[in-house]
Structure formats: C-alpha cells, structure tokens
Amino acid sequence: MAEARLDTLAGCELVIGAYPRFRYNALGGSARGDVGLAPDGFQKVRFPADTVMIPDLNWRTTRFLGLPLPPGLSIAIHPEILTGHVERNTGQVDLQFRSRFRFRLGALGGMSITAPDLVVDTKLTTEAIQSTRHRVQGQRLDQSSRGVLVGAALIEPTGAAWLDGFLGLPDEALAVLECRLGI
C-alpha cells in the first residue's frame, strides 16, 4: 500500500461568522496516511487522527485585521477525521475533515480560560464551493503537488452563552488551506 503525506503551508485563511478573514500561517503542519485504489479511478486517502498535526492559531501564526492575535490567545486544532480521495490525473482532491477547535486564553498568574470546543465538520475540496455566506474556488494540485483546499461548515452553538453570543453561533466557518499532498 502506498503512503500519502499532506503538508500545510503558509497561505491559509479562516473565517467564522461575520468576522473578517484571519490570515493563518500553517507552515509545518503535516499528516501521514495511506493510499488505496477506489473502483472509480480515484485514489482513497486516509490520514489517521494521531498522525495529523496542525499548528495552533496564535500570535505567531495568525493575523486578524493585519495585526497578530493577542498574546495568550490560542486556538488548538484537534483533528478527528481526515479521509477522502485524490484524482492524480486532474489534481482534484476531496477530503472529509472533522476537528475540534479549542480556544484558550492565558491569564496572569498562570491561570487560563478554556472555552468549549467548536466542532468543524466539512468537506475540503480543490473545487468551487458555495454556501450561505461564502463562494470560493479551491485550486487543484499542480505539478509540484501544491494546491488549495476550501471548505465551509455550519458551526453549532457550544452551550457557553458568552462564546456563542460573541461568535454569533450558529453560523458558518470557512477554511482555505494551502497545502502539498504527495503520494
């Protein structure tokens, strides 16, 4: 069985609700998985959750309205599912992605506040997507195996009234993931 490797790159973006886009440098993230053949000519890819590492959104990696996130604020990404298919001849990729986004706000004295997880469940694709809020085009893998995956997801309320109110949940989120996918 062949091996697949997904590397996240610098030109990523995230949007939640009506907020402006976050610019996100995910350089250094990676996933290792396996590849199998599907009857339709596509290659199935599966990245076990324990092999997927995506850098946190924090003051080093993320800019909002041109400014870095405040120090002490971080959002950790805990992937649960990353699986789908690749069509090598055309560069088309479709991956089911489910992850928990965990907000943490560091405070003085070593104390921190952690919010309930935001659950993101979406199809990341190199094709065009259109949702209630977003219309965006992905980019198929090129000769160097680089591409852009896009996906929109409905984010359900977390149950924490302060967070749900701040983010306007339920609402949509958008992910734009610049990556390299090698098989």
Short mmCIF file of C-alpha atoms in Angstrom, two decimals:
data_model
loop_
_atom_site.label_atom_id
_atom_site.label_comp_id
_atom_site.label_asym_id
_atom_site.label_seq_id
_atom_site.Cartn_x
_atom_site.Cartn_y
_atom_site.Cartn_z
CA MET A 1 0.00 0.00 0.00
CA ALA A 2 1.31 3.46 -0.91
CA GLU A 3 1.89 6.26 1.55
CA ALA A 4 0.43 9.78 1.45
CA ARG A 5 1.78 12.92 3.08
CA LEU A 6 -0.07 16.19 3.49
CA ASP A 7 1.89 19.31 4.45
CA THR A 8 0.17 22.56 5.38
CA LEU A 9 1.70 25.77 4.04
CA ALA A 10 1.78 29.47 4.87
CA GLY A 11 -1.07 30.89 2.77
CA CYS A 12 -4.10 29.75 4.78
CA GLU A 13 -7.20 31.62 5.92
CA LEU A 14 -10.08 31.09 8.33
CA VAL A 15 -13.38 32.91 8.70
CA ILE A 16 -16.07 32.47 11.31
CA GLY A 17 -19.46 34.10 11.05
CA ALA A 18 -19.49 37.73 10.02
CA TYR A 19 -15.91 38.36 11.19
CA PRO A 20 -13.21 39.32 8.66
CA ARG A 21 -10.74 36.67 7.48
CA PHE A 22 -7.92 35.50 9.69
CA ARG A 23 -4.62 35.10 7.81
CA TYR A 24 -3.01 31.91 9.05
CA ASN A 25 0.48 30.56 8.51
CA ALA A 26 0.07 26.80 8.95
CA LEU A 27 3.60 26.04 7.69
CA GLY A 28 4.97 23.00 9.48
CA GLY A 29 1.72 21.08 9.84
CA SER A 30 1.59 17.58 8.41
CA ALA A 31 -0.28 14.30 8.20
CA ARG A 32 0.83 10.85 7.15
CA GLY A 33 -1.56 8.30 5.78
CA ASP A 34 -2.16 5.50 3.37
CA VAL A 35 -3.48 5.30 -0.16
CA GLY A 36 -5.70 2.68 -1.77
CA LEU A 37 -7.47 2.38 -5.11
CA ALA A 38 -11.16 3.08 -5.46
CA PRO A 39 -13.27 1.48 -8.21
CA ASP A 40 -13.97 4.88 -9.81
CA GLY A 41 -10.29 5.52 -10.63
CA PHE A 42 -9.72 7.82 -7.69
CA GLN A 43 -7.19 7.02 -5.00
CA LYS A 44 -8.56 6.73 -1.50
CA VAL A 45 -6.51 8.51 1.14
CA ARG A 46 -6.80 8.13 4.89
CA PHE A 47 -4.86 10.08 7.48
CA PRO A 48 -5.29 8.62 10.99
CA ALA A 49 -6.04 11.40 13.50
CA ASP A 50 -2.92 10.63 15.54
CA THR A 51 -0.72 11.44 12.52
CA VAL A 52 -2.32 14.84 11.84
CA MET A 53 -0.63 17.89 13.36
CA ILE A 54 -1.91 21.36 12.52
CA PRO A 55 -0.22 24.38 14.15
CA ASP A 56 -2.22 26.39 16.68
CA LEU A 57 -3.64 29.74 15.75
CA ASN A 58 -1.80 32.23 17.96
CA TRP A 59 0.16 35.49 17.87
CA ARG A 60 2.98 33.81 15.90
CA THR A 61 0.83 32.19 13.20
CA THR A 62 -2.29 34.30 12.82
CA ARG A 63 -3.15 37.84 11.82
CA PHE A 64 -6.57 39.44 12.16
CA LEU A 65 -7.20 42.83 10.54
CA GLY A 66 -3.46 42.97 9.85
CA LEU A 67 -2.49 42.51 13.50
CA PRO A 68 -1.32 39.37 15.30
CA LEU A 69 -3.72 37.67 17.68
CA PRO A 70 -3.25 38.95 21.23
CA PRO A 71 -0.55 37.10 23.19
CA GLY A 72 -2.12 34.46 25.41
CA LEU A 73 -4.96 33.69 22.98
CA SER A 74 -4.56 30.42 21.13
CA ILE A 75 -6.81 28.06 19.23
CA ALA A 76 -5.63 24.47 19.10
CA ILE A 77 -6.89 22.23 16.31
CA HIS A 78 -7.61 18.62 17.28
CA PRO A 79 -8.38 16.59 14.12
CA GLU A 80 -10.66 13.57 14.38
CA ILE A 81 -11.21 12.59 10.72
CA LEU A 82 -9.23 13.34 7.57
CA THR A 83 -10.09 10.98 4.74
CA GLY A 84 -11.20 11.14 1.13
CA HIS A 85 -9.92 10.75 -2.40
CA VAL A 86 -7.47 12.15 -4.94
CA GLU A 87 -7.64 12.01 -8.72
CA ARG A 88 -3.96 12.17 -9.70
CA ASN A 89 -4.51 12.91 -13.40
CA THR A 90 -6.56 16.05 -12.74
CA GLY A 91 -5.29 17.05 -9.28
CA GLN A 92 -8.78 17.02 -7.80
CA VAL A 93 -8.91 16.36 -4.05
CA ASP A 94 -11.91 15.88 -1.74
CA LEU A 95 -11.30 15.22 1.96
CA GLN A 96 -13.77 14.83 4.79
CA PHE A 97 -12.41 16.84 7.73
CA ARG A 98 -13.74 16.78 11.27
CA SER A 99 -11.92 18.58 14.03
CA ARG A 100 -12.35 20.28 17.37
CA PHE A 101 -11.12 23.85 17.69
CA ARG A 102 -10.19 24.60 21.32
CA PHE A 103 -9.95 28.25 22.43
CA ARG A 104 -7.61 29.04 25.30
CA LEU A 105 -6.97 32.40 26.86
CA GLY A 106 -3.94 32.60 29.14
CA ALA A 107 -4.26 34.87 32.14
CA LEU A 108 -1.96 36.34 34.73
CA GLY A 109 -0.69 34.04 37.44
CA GLY A 110 -0.56 31.00 35.17
CA MET A 111 -4.35 30.59 35.12
CA SER A 112 -6.13 30.10 31.84
CA ILE A 113 -9.65 30.02 30.50
CA THR A 114 -10.66 27.29 28.07
CA ALA A 115 -13.90 27.54 26.10
CA PRO A 116 -15.96 24.57 24.92
CA ASP A 117 -14.74 23.14 21.62
CA LEU A 118 -16.06 24.36 18.30
CA VAL A 119 -16.77 21.31 16.16
CA VAL A 120 -15.94 21.72 12.48
CA ASP A 121 -17.18 19.05 10.08
CA THR A 122 -16.71 19.84 6.39
CA LYS A 123 -15.59 18.58 3.02
CA LEU A 124 -12.32 20.20 1.97
CA THR A 125 -12.08 20.33 -1.80
CA THR A 126 -9.97 21.71 -4.61
CA GLU A 127 -13.21 22.57 -6.41
CA ALA A 128 -15.53 25.58 -6.05
CA ILE A 129 -17.85 25.79 -3.07
CA GLN A 130 -20.84 27.96 -2.40
CA SER A 131 -22.57 28.22 0.94
CA THR A 132 -24.88 30.73 2.56
CA ARG A 133 -22.02 33.15 3.31
CA HIS A 134 -19.15 32.03 1.12
CA ARG A 135 -18.30 31.47 -2.50
CA VAL A 136 -14.71 30.43 -3.08
CA GLN A 137 -12.65 28.43 -5.55
CA GLY A 138 -10.05 25.87 -4.49
CA GLN A 139 -7.03 25.05 -6.60
CA ARG A 140 -6.24 21.59 -7.92
CA LEU A 141 -2.85 20.05 -7.22
CA ASP A 142 -0.21 21.28 -9.63
CA GLN A 143 2.92 19.51 -10.93
CA SER A 144 4.66 20.09 -7.59
CA SER A 145 1.66 18.60 -5.69
CA ARG A 146 0.64 22.00 -4.30
CA GLY A 147 -2.99 23.06 -4.15
CA VAL A 148 -5.62 24.91 -2.16
CA LEU A 149 -8.41 23.10 -0.32
CA VAL A 150 -11.55 25.03 0.66
CA GLY A 151 -14.49 24.11 2.84
CA ALA A 152 -17.44 25.70 4.62
CA ALA A 153 -19.14 24.28 7.70
CA LEU A 154 -22.04 25.17 9.94
CA ILE A 155 -20.73 25.71 13.47
CA GLU A 156 -23.29 24.76 16.08
CA PRO A 157 -23.56 26.55 19.45
CA THR A 158 -21.16 25.31 22.12
CA GLY A 159 -23.53 25.79 25.04
CA ALA A 160 -21.39 28.58 26.52
CA ALA A 161 -23.64 31.63 26.15
CA TRP A 162 -20.72 34.10 26.18
CA LEU A 163 -18.87 32.30 23.36
CA ASP A 164 -21.99 31.57 21.31
CA GLY A 165 -23.00 35.24 21.57
CA PHE A 166 -19.52 36.53 20.75
CA LEU A 167 -19.25 34.34 17.64
CA GLY A 168 -22.93 34.62 16.70
CA LEU A 169 -23.43 30.84 16.71
CA PRO A 170 -24.87 29.03 14.95
CA ASP A 171 -23.09 30.38 11.88
CA GLU A 172 -20.74 29.30 9.13
CA ALA A 173 -16.98 28.97 9.10
CA LEU A 174 -14.73 28.92 6.05
CA ALA A 175 -11.33 27.26 5.75
CA VAL A 176 -8.80 27.95 2.98
CA LEU A 177 -5.87 25.54 3.27
CA GLU A 178 -2.80 25.91 1.10
CA CYS A 179 -1.08 22.53 1.10
CA ARG A 180 1.14 19.99 -0.61
CA LEU A 181 -0.23 16.46 -0.99
CA GLY A 182 2.27 13.84 -2.06
CA ILE A 183 1.55 10.20 -2.82
#
